[in-house]
Amino acid sequence: MKSLRLSKTKLRRIAKEILELCPDYMGYPHLSKSVFIQPRLSVSYTEDKYCGEFDNENLIVRIFPRRIKSRLDLVRTIIHEYTHYAQLYDSPRMDRKYIKANEELGYKNNPFEIEARENELKYMRLVYSRVKHMF
């Protein structure tokens, strides 16, 4: 599988910028901008099963570059995981609700995942237009 070819430093810089742009388009979840806590970014080359994940215990958006095939994939992945971050604040005990929805409905029909995929499509071109010069 072909992956996005960027140096680790460049990838991290672009990914961080994308993550910092997410609240501009998707809002500051349940909190005001003045008390907003930005999730941290982690880039991991050890896992290659997913493009990304959100670690809700440590408030980390983690990306797995070996699975990311294009510039838009990178943008979509970070938007997707930022959506899960926002869901954490909008829904108490999101982790339990997420697991229950996965068990009952499956990943594809999980409402948390549906919202994340919808946000990818809604915001990816807007966010990409702001970072494309960085590639």
XYZ file of C-alpha atoms in Angstrom:
135
model
C 0.000 0.000 0.000
C 1.375 3.397 -0.973
C 1.446 6.007 1.769
C 1.826 9.776 1.838
C 5.505 10.587 1.396
C 6.513 13.372 3.775
C 9.391 13.707 6.208
C 8.389 13.126 9.819
C 9.027 16.776 10.642
C 6.952 18.085 7.745
C 4.124 15.615 8.397
C 3.972 16.595 12.056
C 3.966 20.331 11.237
C 1.149 19.953 8.695
C -0.879 17.607 10.910
C -0.567 20.010 13.847
C -1.776 22.889 11.683
C -4.766 20.839 10.493
C -5.673 19.947 14.070
C -5.417 23.594 15.124
C -7.755 24.608 12.266
C -10.502 22.145 13.231
C -12.096 24.353 15.921
C -12.283 27.240 13.419
C -14.682 25.176 11.324
C -16.167 22.682 13.752
C -16.364 24.801 16.869
C -15.078 24.633 20.389
C -16.864 21.676 21.949
C -19.130 22.500 24.881
C -16.628 25.066 26.103
C -15.902 28.641 25.229
C -12.830 29.525 23.200
C -11.220 31.023 26.309
C -11.203 27.689 28.156
C -10.720 25.421 25.145
C -8.197 22.621 25.618
C -6.615 21.614 22.308
C -6.091 17.857 22.004
C -2.482 16.829 21.581
C -1.205 15.292 18.368
C 0.712 12.032 18.213
C 2.252 10.504 15.103
C 2.873 6.774 15.342
C 4.714 4.627 12.822
C 4.210 1.435 14.855
C 0.526 0.778 14.093
C -0.827 0.315 10.611
C -4.366 -0.968 11.095
C -6.091 2.442 11.106
C -5.422 5.927 9.746
C -6.045 7.465 13.148
C -7.618 7.184 16.568
C -8.686 9.385 19.440
C -7.354 8.543 22.892
C -10.094 9.978 25.102
C -8.270 9.317 28.376
C -5.260 11.432 27.394
C -6.953 13.768 24.866
C -4.655 12.711 22.046
C -5.416 12.611 18.331
C -3.084 9.916 17.001
C -2.373 9.393 13.323
C -0.746 6.428 11.604
C 1.018 7.755 8.489
C 1.610 4.353 6.922
C -2.142 4.068 6.315
C -2.596 7.613 5.032
C -2.423 7.585 1.223
C -2.931 11.232 0.255
C -3.062 14.813 1.420
C -6.844 14.683 1.652
C -6.609 11.427 3.647
C -4.469 13.256 6.186
C -6.983 16.103 6.456
C -9.940 13.701 6.650
C -8.278 11.581 9.324
C -7.591 14.521 11.612
C -11.091 15.954 11.119
C -12.541 12.515 11.893
C -10.566 12.174 15.115
C -11.223 15.782 16.147
C -14.939 14.982 15.793
C -14.502 12.211 18.383
C -12.763 14.724 20.633
C -15.732 17.100 20.284
C -18.148 14.216 20.920
C -16.393 13.527 24.222
C -17.421 16.958 25.497
C -20.893 16.904 23.987
C -21.771 13.484 25.378
C -20.908 12.456 28.940
C -19.571 8.901 29.056
C -19.006 8.983 25.297
C -16.623 6.048 25.514
C -19.331 3.790 26.980
C -21.952 5.013 24.515
C -19.507 4.512 21.638
C -18.726 0.913 22.661
C -22.418 0.123 23.143
C -23.289 1.567 19.717
C -20.479 -0.462 18.108
C -21.734 -3.656 19.746
C -25.366 -3.057 18.819
C -25.034 -1.376 15.417
C -21.509 -2.106 14.220
C -18.799 0.375 13.301
C -20.389 1.444 10.012
C -23.757 2.298 11.612
C -22.388 3.728 14.868
C -23.837 7.282 15.119
C -20.497 8.601 16.449
C -18.741 7.259 13.354
C -21.464 8.503 11.025
C -21.050 12.025 12.403
C -17.250 11.796 12.048
C -17.538 10.683 8.403
C -20.048 13.462 7.679
C -17.654 16.033 9.160
C -14.822 14.697 7.001
C -16.858 15.375 3.881
C -18.219 18.693 5.122
C -14.900 20.252 6.157
C -12.047 18.519 4.304
C -11.940 20.867 1.299
C -12.163 23.965 3.499
C -9.363 22.819 5.784
C -7.271 21.525 2.889
C -7.471 24.896 1.151
C -5.822 26.425 4.239
C -2.907 23.947 4.396
C -2.256 22.890 0.801
C 0.606 25.390 0.504
C 2.425 23.481 3.283
C 2.745 20.305 1.248
